Coordinates of C-alpha atoms and ligand atoms in Angstrom, one line a residue:
M1488 CA 38.2 135.2 97.4
T1489 CA 37.6 137.4 94.3
P1490 CA 41.3 138.5 93.3
D1491 CA 40.3 142.1 93.4
G1492 CA 38.1 141.7 96.3
P1493 CA 39.3 141.6 99.9
K1494 CA 42.2 140.2 100.4
S1495 CA 43.5 138.0 103.5
S1496 CA 46.3 139.7 106.1
S1497 CA 48.4 136.8 105.4
K1498 CA 48.0 137.7 101.3
R1499 CA 48.2 141.5 102.6
R1500 CA 51.4 140.3 104.1
E1501 CA 52.5 138.5 100.7
I1502 CA 51.7 142.1 98.4
R1503 CA 53.8 144.6 101.7
A1504 CA 56.2 141.9 101.8
K1505 CA 56.8 142.4 97.7
H1506 CA 56.9 145.5 97.1
V1507 CA 59.7 146.2 100.3
K1508 CA 62.4 144.0 98.5
K1509 CA 61.5 146.1 95.1
L1510 CA 61.7 149.1 97.2
S1511 CA 64.6 148.6 99.3
S1512 CA 66.9 147.0 96.7
G1513 CA 70.6 147.8 97.4
E1514 CA 74.6 146.4 97.6
K1515 CA 76.5 147.9 99.0
D1516 CA 76.1 148.1 103.2
E1517 CA 76.9 152.1 104.0
S1518 CA 77.7 151.6 108.0
E1519 CA 74.7 153.3 109.5
N1520 CA 77.3 154.3 112.2
K1521 CA 76.8 157.6 110.6
R1522 CA 73.1 157.7 111.3
V1523 CA 73.3 156.1 115.0
P1524 CA 72.1 158.6 116.7
K1525 CA 74.4 161.2 118.2
R1526 CA 73.1 160.7 121.5
E1527 CA 73.5 157.1 121.8
R1528 CA 77.5 157.4 120.0
E1529 CA 78.3 160.1 122.5
G1530 CA 76.7 158.4 125.2
K1531 CA 74.9 162.2 125.6
S1532 CA 71.1 162.6 127.2
V1533 CA 68.5 164.6 126.0
E1534 CA 68.6 166.8 129.1
E1535 CA 72.0 167.8 127.5
D1536 CA 69.8 169.0 124.8
E1537 CA 69.2 172.9 123.6
P1538 CA 66.6 174.6 126.4
L1539 CA 63.6 173.6 126.4
I1540 CA 60.8 175.5 125.1
K1541 CA 57.0 176.1 125.9
K1542 CA 54.3 175.1 124.3
A1543 CA 50.1 175.9 123.2
A1544 CA 49.0 172.6 121.8
S1545 CA 45.4 171.3 122.5
T1546 CA 45.6 167.6 123.5
I1547 CA 43.0 164.8 122.7
A1548 CA 42.4 162.3 124.7
V1549 CA 40.4 159.8 122.4
E1550 CA 37.6 158.8 124.2
T1551 CA 34.9 155.7 124.3
A1552 CA 31.0 156.6 124.1
D1553 CA 31.0 156.3 128.3
N1554 CA 34.0 159.1 128.1
K1555 CA 36.2 156.9 129.9
P1556 CA 39.6 156.1 128.3
K1557 CA 39.7 153.9 126.0
T1558 CA 41.9 150.6 128.5
S1559 CA 41.0 147.9 126.1
D1560 CA 44.1 146.8 124.1
S1561 CA 40.7 146.9 121.1
Y1562 CA 43.2 149.0 118.0
L1563 CA 40.2 148.5 115.9
S1564 CA 37.5 151.2 116.0
K1565 CA 33.9 150.9 115.0
T1566 CA 33.8 153.6 112.9
R1567 CA 34.1 153.2 108.7
F1568 CA 36.7 154.4 106.1
D1569 CA 33.8 155.8 103.9
Q1570 CA 32.0 158.0 106.8
F1571 CA 35.2 160.0 105.4
P1572 CA 35.1 162.6 102.4
L1573 CA 38.1 160.0 101.3
S1574 CA 38.3 159.4 97.3
P1575 CA 36.2 156.5 95.7
L1576 CA 38.9 155.1 95.0
S1577 CA 41.2 155.2 98.2
L1578 CA 38.7 153.3 99.3
K1579 CA 38.7 150.8 96.7
G1580 CA 42.1 150.2 97.4
I1581 CA 41.7 149.9 101.8
Q1582 CA 38.6 147.6 101.0
D1583 CA 40.9 145.3 98.7
A1584 CA 43.7 145.9 101.5
G1585 CA 40.4 143.4 104.2
F1586 CA 40.7 146.7 106.5
K1587 CA 36.6 146.7 107.7
T1588 CA 36.4 149.8 109.9
M1589 CA 39.4 152.1 111.2
T1590 CA 41.9 151.4 113.9
V1591 CA 41.7 154.1 117.0
V1592 CA 44.4 156.0 115.7
Q1593 CA 43.2 156.3 112.3
E1594 CA 39.5 157.5 114.0
A1595 CA 40.5 159.9 115.5
T1596 CA 43.6 161.8 113.5
L1597 CA 41.9 162.1 109.9
P1598 CA 38.6 164.2 110.9
I1599 CA 41.5 166.7 112.1
I1600 CA 44.2 166.4 109.5
L1601 CA 41.2 166.4 107.0
K1602 CA 40.3 169.8 108.8
G1603 CA 44.1 170.6 107.6
K1604 CA 46.0 171.4 111.3
D1605 CA 48.9 169.8 111.7
V1606 CA 49.2 166.5 114.5
L1607 CA 51.5 165.1 116.7
A1608 CA 50.0 161.5 117.7
K1609 CA 50.4 158.8 120.2
A1610 CA 49.0 155.5 118.9
K1611 CA 50.8 152.3 121.2
T1612 CA 53.3 149.6 118.4
G1613 CA 51.3 148.1 115.7
T1614 CA 47.8 149.7 115.8
G1615 CA 47.9 151.2 112.9
K1616 CA 49.4 155.1 112.7
T1617 CA 51.5 154.2 109.4
V1618 CA 48.1 154.2 107.2
A1619 CA 46.9 157.1 109.6
F1620 CA 49.1 159.2 107.8
L1621 CA 49.4 157.6 104.6
L1622 CA 45.8 158.5 103.5
P1623 CA 45.0 162.0 104.6
S1624 CA 48.8 162.5 103.3
I1625 CA 47.3 161.0 99.2
E1626 CA 44.2 162.9 99.5
A1627 CA 46.9 165.8 99.9
V1628 CA 48.4 165.1 96.6
I1629 CA 44.5 164.0 94.3
K1630 CA 43.8 167.8 96.0
S1631 CA 46.7 168.9 94.7
P1632 CA 46.2 170.9 90.6
P1633 CA 48.2 168.1 88.3
V1634 CA 51.5 168.3 86.8
S1635 CA 52.1 169.2 83.4
R1636 CA 54.3 166.5 81.8
D1637 CA 57.3 168.8 80.6
N1638 CA 57.5 170.5 84.6
R1639 CA 60.8 169.0 84.7
H1640 CA 61.4 169.4 88.3
P1641 CA 57.3 167.3 89.1
P1642 CA 57.0 169.1 92.7
I1643 CA 56.3 166.2 95.9
I1644 CA 53.5 166.6 97.1
V1645 CA 54.3 164.3 100.4
L1646 CA 57.3 163.7 102.3
V1647 CA 57.4 161.2 104.3
V1648 CA 60.6 160.5 107.0
C1649 CA 61.8 157.8 109.0
P1650 CA 64.5 157.0 111.0
T1651 CA 65.4 152.9 109.0
R1652 CA 65.5 151.8 105.5
E1653 CA 63.2 149.3 107.0
L1654 CA 60.4 152.0 108.1
A1655 CA 61.1 153.7 104.9
C1656 CA 60.7 150.6 102.6
Q1657 CA 57.7 149.5 104.8
A1658 CA 55.9 152.4 105.0
A1659 CA 56.3 152.7 100.6
A1660 CA 54.9 149.4 100.4
E1661 CA 52.1 150.4 103.0
A1662 CA 51.4 152.8 100.7
N1663 CA 52.1 151.3 97.6
I1664 CA 48.7 149.4 98.7
L1665 CA 46.5 151.7 99.9
L1666 CA 47.7 152.9 95.7
K1667 CA 46.4 150.2 94.2
Y1668 CA 43.8 152.3 92.5
H1669 CA 45.0 155.3 91.4
S1670 CA 47.7 155.0 88.9
S1671 CA 48.4 158.1 88.5
I1672 CA 50.3 158.7 92.0
G1673 CA 53.7 157.4 92.7
V1674 CA 55.8 156.4 95.4
E1675 CA 59.4 156.0 95.8
V1676 CA 61.7 155.6 98.7
V1677 CA 65.2 157.2 98.9
I1678 CA 67.9 155.4 101.3
G1679 CA 71.0 154.5 101.9
G1680 CA 72.2 151.2 100.6
T1681 CA 72.1 151.9 97.9
K1682 CA 74.1 153.8 95.4
L1683 CA 72.9 157.4 94.9
P1684 CA 72.9 157.9 90.7
A1685 CA 70.9 154.7 91.0
E1686 CA 68.8 156.2 93.0
Q1687 CA 68.7 159.5 90.9
R1688 CA 68.2 157.6 87.5
R1689 CA 65.5 156.4 89.7
M1690 CA 63.1 160.0 90.8
Q1691 CA 64.2 161.5 87.4
K1692 CA 62.4 158.2 85.4
H1693 CA 59.9 157.7 88.1
P1694 CA 59.0 160.9 89.1
C1695 CA 56.9 160.3 92.2
Q1696 CA 54.1 162.8 93.9
I1697 CA 55.3 160.7 97.4
L1698 CA 58.7 160.5 98.7
V1699 CA 60.0 158.7 101.5
A1700 CA 63.3 158.6 103.0
T1701 CA 66.0 158.3 105.9
P1702 CA 67.6 161.7 106.8
G1703 CA 70.5 161.2 105.6
R1704 CA 70.2 160.6 102.1
L1705 CA 67.3 162.5 101.7
I1706 CA 70.0 165.4 102.5
D1707 CA 72.8 164.0 100.4
H1708 CA 69.6 164.1 97.2
I1709 CA 69.2 168.1 98.3
D1710 CA 73.1 169.0 98.2
N1711 CA 74.1 166.7 95.6
T1712 CA 70.9 166.1 92.5
S1713 CA 69.6 168.7 91.0
G1714 CA 66.4 169.9 90.6
F1715 CA 66.4 167.6 94.1
A1716 CA 65.6 171.0 96.0
T1717 CA 63.2 172.8 93.4
R1718 CA 61.3 169.2 93.7
L1719 CA 61.1 169.7 97.1
K1720 CA 59.7 173.2 98.0
G1721 CA 56.1 171.4 96.3
V1722 CA 56.1 169.9 99.7
K1723 CA 52.7 170.3 101.0
V1724 CA 52.4 167.7 104.2
L1725 CA 55.0 166.3 105.3
V1726 CA 55.5 163.5 107.7
L1727 CA 57.8 162.5 110.8
D1728 CA 57.3 159.1 111.5
E1729 CA 58.6 157.8 114.9
A1730 CA 58.8 161.4 115.6
D1731 CA 60.4 161.1 118.9
H1732 CA 63.4 159.8 117.3
L1733 CA 63.7 161.7 114.7
L1734 CA 63.8 164.6 116.5
D1735 CA 66.1 163.6 119.4
M1736 CA 69.7 164.7 119.4
G1737 CA 71.1 162.5 117.6
F1738 CA 69.1 163.4 113.9
R1739 CA 67.4 166.9 114.5
R1740 CA 70.4 168.4 113.2
D1741 CA 69.7 166.7 109.4
I1742 CA 65.5 167.2 110.4
E1743 CA 66.1 171.1 111.0
R1744 CA 68.0 171.3 107.7
I1745 CA 65.0 168.7 105.8
I1746 CA 62.0 171.3 107.5
A1747 CA 64.3 174.3 106.2
A1748 CA 63.8 172.5 103.3
V1749 CA 60.7 171.9 103.1
P1750 CA 57.7 175.3 102.6
K1751 CA 56.6 176.9 105.6
Q1752 CA 52.9 177.2 104.1
R1753 CA 52.3 173.0 104.7
Q1754 CA 50.8 170.1 107.0
T1755 CA 53.3 168.4 109.1
F1756 CA 52.4 164.6 111.2
L1757 CA 54.1 164.0 113.9
F1758 CA 53.6 160.0 114.3
S1759 CA 54.8 157.9 117.6
A1760 CA 53.8 154.7 120.2
T1761 CA 56.4 157.3 122.4
V1762 CA 56.0 160.5 123.7
P1763 CA 58.2 161.4 126.2
D1764 CA 57.3 165.8 127.9
E1765 CA 61.0 166.8 126.7
V1766 CA 59.8 166.2 122.8
R1767 CA 56.2 168.0 123.6
Q1768 CA 58.8 170.8 123.9
I1769 CA 60.3 170.7 121.0
C1770 CA 58.0 169.8 118.8
H1771 CA 57.4 172.8 117.5
V1772 CA 60.7 172.7 115.7
A1773 CA 58.3 170.9 112.7
L1774 CA 54.7 171.5 114.2
K1775 CA 52.5 174.5 113.8
Q1776 CA 51.5 176.5 117.4
D1777 CA 47.5 175.5 117.1
H1778 CA 48.8 171.8 116.7
E1779 CA 46.8 169.5 117.6
F1780 CA 47.9 166.9 120.2
V1781 CA 46.4 163.3 119.4
N1782 CA 46.6 160.1 122.7
C1783 CA 45.9 157.2 121.9
V1784 CA 47.5 156.1 125.0
Q1785 CA 47.3 156.3 128.8
E1786 CA 50.1 156.9 131.0
G1787 CA 51.2 154.0 132.4
S1788 CA 50.1 150.0 131.9
G1789 CA 48.8 152.1 128.3
E1790 CA 51.7 152.6 126.4
T1791 CA 52.6 148.5 126.2
H1792 CA 49.7 146.1 125.7
Q1793 CA 47.0 143.6 128.0
K1794 CA 47.8 141.0 126.7
V1795 CA 51.7 140.7 126.4
T1796 CA 53.2 140.0 129.6
Q1797 CA 56.1 141.9 130.7
M1798 CA 59.0 140.1 132.6
Y1799 CA 62.5 140.6 134.0
M1800 CA 65.4 138.7 135.1
I1801 CA 67.7 138.7 137.2
A1802 CA 71.1 137.4 137.3
S1803 CA 75.2 137.6 136.5
L1804 CA 76.0 138.1 133.5
D1805 CA 78.6 134.6 133.2
R1806 CA 74.3 133.1 133.2
H1807 CA 72.6 135.5 130.6
F1808 CA 74.1 133.3 127.6
S1809 CA 73.0 129.7 129.1
L1810 CA 69.9 131.7 130.8
L1811 CA 68.7 132.9 126.8
Y1812 CA 69.0 128.8 125.1
A1813 CA 67.2 127.7 128.8
L1814 CA 64.3 130.6 128.1
L1815 CA 64.4 130.0 124.5
K1816 CA 63.9 125.9 124.5
K1817 CA 61.3 126.4 126.9
H1818 CA 59.4 128.7 124.6
I1819 CA 59.9 126.4 121.4
A1820 CA 58.1 123.7 124.1
D1821 CA 55.3 125.5 124.6
N1822 CA 54.6 127.2 121.1
S1823 CA 55.4 124.9 118.2
D1824 CA 55.2 128.6 116.1
Y1825 CA 57.7 130.2 117.9
K1826 CA 58.6 133.5 117.0
A1827 CA 61.1 134.9 118.5
I1828 CA 63.0 138.6 118.5
I1829 CA 65.9 138.8 120.9
F1830 CA 67.5 142.3 121.5
C1831 CA 71.4 142.8 121.8
T1832 CA 72.5 145.6 123.0
T1833 CA 75.4 146.6 119.9
A1834 CA 75.7 145.0 116.4
M1835 CA 79.2 142.9 117.2
V1836 CA 77.0 141.8 120.5
T1837 CA 73.9 140.7 118.1
R1838 CA 76.4 139.1 116.0
L1839 CA 78.0 136.9 118.2
V1840 CA 75.0 135.8 120.1
A1841 CA 73.7 135.0 116.5
D1842 CA 76.5 132.8 116.4
L1843 CA 76.4 131.2 119.1
L1844 CA 72.5 129.7 118.7
G1845 CA 73.6 129.1 115.1
K1846 CA 75.5 126.3 117.2
L1847 CA 73.2 126.0 119.7
S1848 CA 71.0 124.6 116.6
L1849 CA 68.3 126.8 117.2
N1850 CA 66.4 128.2 114.0
V1851 CA 68.1 131.8 113.9
R1852 CA 69.2 135.2 111.8
E1853 CA 70.7 138.1 112.2
I1854 CA 69.7 142.0 111.4
H1855 CA 71.9 144.6 112.3
S1856 CA 73.9 147.9 110.3
R1857 CA 76.9 145.6 110.2
K1858 CA 75.1 143.6 107.2
P1859 CA 74.8 145.0 103.4
Q1860 CA 70.9 145.9 103.0
S1861 CA 70.8 143.5 100.2
Y1862 CA 70.7 140.9 103.0
R1863 CA 68.9 143.4 105.9
T1864 CA 66.0 142.9 102.9
R1865 CA 66.5 139.0 102.7
V1866 CA 66.1 138.4 106.0
S1867 CA 63.2 140.7 107.2
D1868 CA 61.5 139.1 104.5
E1869 CA 62.3 135.9 105.5
F1870 CA 61.6 136.4 108.9
R1871 CA 58.7 138.7 107.7
K1872 CA 57.5 135.4 106.4
S1873 CA 58.1 132.1 108.3
K1874 CA 57.7 130.9 111.8
R1875 CA 59.6 128.4 114.1
I1876 CA 62.1 131.2 113.9
I1877 CA 63.9 133.9 116.0
L1878 CA 65.6 136.8 115.1
V1879 CA 68.8 137.8 116.9
T1880 CA 68.7 141.5 115.9
S1881 CA 70.2 145.2 117.0
D1882 CA 67.9 148.2 117.3
V1883 CA 67.6 148.6 114.1
S1884 CA 64.3 146.4 114.1
A1885 CA 63.6 147.9 117.4
R1886 CA 60.8 150.7 116.0
G1887 CA 57.9 150.9 113.6
V1888 CA 58.9 147.6 111.5
D1889 CA 55.7 145.0 111.7
Y1890 CA 56.2 141.3 111.3
P1891 CA 53.2 139.4 112.2
D1892 CA 52.7 137.0 114.8
V1893 CA 55.7 137.1 117.1
S1894 CA 55.3 135.7 120.4
L1895 CA 58.4 136.4 122.1
V1896 CA 60.7 139.1 122.5
V1897 CA 63.7 139.4 124.5
Q1898 CA 66.0 142.2 126.0
M1899 CA 69.4 141.6 126.6
G1900 CA 71.0 144.0 128.6
L1901 CA 70.0 147.5 128.8
P1902 CA 68.2 148.6 126.8
S1903 CA 69.3 152.4 126.0
D1904 CA 65.9 154.0 127.1
R1905 CA 62.8 153.6 128.2
E1906 CA 60.7 154.2 125.0
Q1907 CA 63.8 152.2 123.3
Y1908 CA 62.3 149.3 125.6
I1909 CA 59.1 150.6 124.5
H1910 CA 58.8 150.2 121.3
R1911 CA 61.3 146.8 121.2
L1912 CA 58.5 144.9 123.3
G1913 CA 55.9 146.6 120.4
R1914 CA 57.4 144.1 118.2
T1915 CA 55.1 141.4 119.8
G1916 CA 51.0 141.8 120.4
R1917 CA 50.2 144.4 117.8
K1918 CA 46.8 144.5 116.0
G1919 CA 46.0 143.3 119.3
K1920 CA 47.5 139.3 119.3
E1921 CA 48.8 137.7 122.4
G1922 CA 52.8 137.9 123.1
E1923 CA 55.7 137.4 126.0
G1924 CA 57.9 139.7 126.5
V1925 CA 61.5 139.6 128.8
L1926 CA 64.0 141.5 129.4
L1927 CA 67.4 140.1 131.3
L1928 CA 69.5 142.5 133.7
A1929 CA 72.1 141.8 135.5
P1930 CA 72.2 142.9 138.5
W1931 CA 74.3 146.4 138.8
E1932 CA 72.2 146.7 135.2
E1933 CA 68.7 146.5 137.6
Y1934 CA 68.5 150.3 137.9
F1935 CA 66.3 150.5 134.2
L1936 CA 63.7 149.1 135.6
S1937 CA 62.7 152.7 137.8
S1938 CA 62.6 154.4 134.8
V1939 CA 59.5 151.2 133.2
K1940 CA 58.3 151.4 137.0
D1941 CA 54.6 152.5 136.0
L1942 CA 54.5 149.2 133.0
P1943 CA 53.1 145.6 134.3
I1944 CA 56.7 144.7 134.3
T1945 CA 57.0 141.7 136.9
K1946 CA 59.7 139.4 138.5
S1947 CA 60.1 136.3 137.2
T1948 CA 61.8 133.7 138.7
L1949 CA 64.8 132.3 136.5
P1950 CA 63.9 129.1 134.5
P1951 CA 66.7 125.9 135.8
I1952 CA 69.3 125.9 133.6
D1953 CA 70.4 121.9 133.6
H1954 CA 74.1 120.4 133.5
D1955 CA 73.6 119.5 130.0
A1956 CA 72.2 122.8 128.4
V1957 CA 75.4 124.8 130.6
K1958 CA 77.5 122.5 129.1
K1959 CA 76.9 122.9 125.7
V1960 CA 76.9 126.0 125.7
Q1961 CA 80.3 126.2 126.8
K1962 CA 81.0 124.0 124.5
A1963 CA 79.5 126.3 122.1
L1964 CA 80.8 129.5 123.3
S1965 CA 84.0 127.9 122.8
Q1966 CA 83.5 127.5 118.6
V1967 CA 82.4 131.1 117.4
E1968 CA 85.0 132.6 116.1
M1969 CA 87.5 133.9 118.6
T1970 CA 87.1 138.2 115.9
N1971 CA 83.5 138.1 117.2
K1972 CA 84.6 137.5 120.4
E1973 CA 86.6 139.8 119.7
A1974 CA 84.1 142.5 118.8
A1975 CA 81.5 141.4 121.3
Y1976 CA 83.4 143.1 123.9
Q1977 CA 84.8 146.6 123.0
A1978 CA 81.5 146.7 121.2
W1979 CA 79.6 146.0 124.5
L1980 CA 81.9 149.2 126.5
G1981 CA 80.9 150.6 123.7
Y1982 CA 78.1 151.1 124.6
Y1983 CA 78.1 150.6 128.2
K1984 CA 80.6 153.8 129.0
S1985 CA 77.3 155.7 126.0
Q1986 CA 75.3 154.6 130.0
K1987 CA 76.2 157.4 132.3
K1988 CA 75.1 156.0 135.5
I1989 CA 77.4 153.0 135.0
A1990 CA 80.6 155.4 132.4
R1991 CA 81.1 156.8 135.4
D1992 CA 83.4 154.8 137.1
T1993 CA 85.4 153.9 134.2
T1994 CA 87.7 151.3 137.0
R1995 CA 83.9 149.7 137.9
L1996 CA 83.4 149.8 134.0
V1997 CA 86.2 147.9 133.2
E1998 CA 85.5 145.4 135.6
L1999 CA 82.3 144.5 134.2
A2000 CA 83.2 144.8 130.3
N2001 CA 85.8 141.3 131.6
E2002 CA 83.2 139.7 133.1
F2003 CA 81.9 139.5 130.4
S2004 CA 84.5 139.1 128.6
R2005 CA 84.2 135.1 130.9
S2006 CA 80.7 135.1 130.3
M2007 CA 82.2 134.4 126.6
G2008 CA 84.2 131.9 128.1
L2009 CA 87.5 133.6 126.9
N2010 CA 90.2 133.1 130.2
T2011 CA 91.8 136.5 129.3
P2012 CA 90.1 140.3 128.3
P2013 CA 90.4 140.7 124.2
A2014 CA 93.9 143.2 123.9
I2015 CA 92.3 147.1 123.1
P2016 CA 94.2 149.1 120.3
I2017 CA 95.5 151.5 122.2
N2018 CA 94.1 154.5 119.9
V2019 CA 90.2 153.0 120.0
I2020 CA 90.8 152.8 124.6
G2021 CA 92.0 156.9 124.2
K2022 CA 88.9 157.1 121.7
M2023 CA 87.1 155.4 124.5
G2024 CA 88.6 157.9 127.1
L2025 CA 89.2 154.2 128.7
K2026 CA 93.4 155.7 128.7
N2027 CA 95.5 154.2 131.6
V2028 CA 92.1 152.1 133.1
P2029 CA 93.0 149.5 135.3
G2030 CA 91.3 145.7 133.5
L2031 CA 92.4 146.7 130.6
N2032 CA 93.8 144.8 127.6
V2033 CA 96.1 147.3 125.9
A2034 CA 97.2 146.8 122.2
P2035 CA 99.7 148.6 120.7
G2036 CA 98.9 150.3 117.3
F2037 CA 96.1 151.3 115.4
D2038 CA 92.5 149.8 115.0
K2039 CA 92.7 149.1 111.2
R2040 CA 89.3 146.9 110.6
P2041 CA 86.8 149.3 108.5
G2042 CA 84.7 151.3 110.1
K2043 CA 86.0 151.3 113.3
K2044 CA 85.5 155.1 113.8
N2045 CA 82.2 154.0 116.3
Y2046 CA 82.4 151.4 119.1
R2047 CA 79.1 150.9 118.7
S2048 CA 76.8 150.7 115.7
R2049 CA 73.7 149.0 115.1
Ligands
LIG1031 N1 42.2 149.7 109.5 C1 43.0 148.1 109.7 N2 42.6 147.6 109.5 C2 43.2 146.4 110.3 N3 44.6 146.3 110.2 C3 45.0 147.8 109.6 C4 44.1 148.2 109.9 N4 44.9 149.5 110.0 C5 46.6 149.1 109.6 N5 46.6 148.3 109.3 C6 47.4 146.6 109.5 O1 48.1 147.0 110.9 C7 49.3 146.7 111.1 C8 50.3 147.7 112.2 O2 50.2 149.0 112.0 P1 51.5 149.5 111.7 O3 53.0 149.3 111.5 O4 51.6 151.0 111.0 O5 51.3 149.7 113.2 P2 52.5 151.1 113.9 O6 51.7 151.6 115.5 O7 53.0 152.6 113.3 O8 53.6 150.4 114.9 P3 54.6 151.0 115.5 O9 54.6 152.0 116.6 O10 55.4 149.7 116.2 O11 55.4 151.6 114.1 C9 49.6 146.9 109.2 O12 49.7 145.1 109.1 C10 48.7 147.1 109.2 O13 48.6 146.7 107.4

């Protein structure tokens, strides 16, 4: 391969990882708690949302030549990029990236976007949505009039909003790959976890036309960075990546503020692998009335990848840790180049599970919101590049993160909803590859299955757990620090308190939490400060171990952080 020739996908990944690393420098862990969707923090559901308004928009189902909707997992189309009026420099960048033909979602959305229309696009996980919105965005920058060098507030032409820092950095890294030959176009990222003045200085030094941001930090800049609001007045393209998540109750107010800060006269793209009906009905807050809905996904089994086998296991909580261990051991034995992701319900449960698997001598890393951003970036980068590794994570890694070759995704406990289940599962089987997904539930969580009954998820027999393995897990649990168990117990309780069906009977909820406590090897449930119990709405519920006084640990207002 010539130095400038098409890149192999591993080379491309390396380049992107380098970009991500560069983009996401930051030392302080500015907890993501405040950005955890309020719906999840407070247990509110979409049903409690504002009245839904009916919306008229044309829907385009992507069809094959024989007019049947695409059912195969082939994420690539036969259409070449040069069949569209894209700038030669973009085409050169695409060639260098090693992209030969467009993916289905790119082929379906590009012609509509190039006509100037707003688009709401739904396409499976790992099928190239990022490039689908970046390419036409770059074209919009190229078509914009040049800006004079002495303009003190050079306009931001494209604003991309992503729900997490990892995703924002990843999108910016992908943009940098596409912009390889566009030396006059710049991309910047603004995310939490870094100091605001540092970002302000960086933006001043490198005025960009494309800005990728997380909602909270973007609003910080609107409020506190001089000239920033003026720069946003230049926006011609607004992108909401993981749009359904950004439009749900947790982010909605921020998104409404962001929309108010950019001109009405603009093009808007909403992309996600899941677009629930509620989101279709409220998307008018961002999109024009005559937008197109491009649906590259068949309802039901079409929403997940055929090459990813989906199984669920039902077992009492006291067996979950041993089951997880048995499951991982079997997966490792069967897959020499295994790469597994374990999703847990909260940050503190994530820490507990990571700690436990580490004590069981598995090669484990952890990512959640309580880790500093610099650590998160480093671990994410390492996991992206490595094989024979397990990542234990909270939902900060559920959406959009593009780790190649993940062979197994385990979801422990109740996913927050059907969409989250699909996005988490979507970390495997990317770009048409094979993968395996296991959902591990307790019997009282089985009701969740009704929300995914149209997906090809089947019941699995439980892997055999020998006596030695149980002993090993118990020993490992006894070595896990008590403070980690206490924090996991409290977080567990907070999470399930936000699950309406379970929280309805608070006495039962506490009984279940105490079952979880026993599964960690504790005879007595950890004590919870009385003020925290009050805030959780669990005052006087029998079974709780009440500690007098206040929980003074930093950032303790929210019981669940991701
Ligand atoms: N035309 C193409 N040909 C080959 N690979 C591509 C093409 N377009 C994008 N890719 C690659 O496909 C991978 C998945 O893309 P991306 O992360 O954008 O998926 P996604 O659809 O946004 O997934 P998710 O729903 O999980 O966010 C990336 O590694 C990206 O570089």
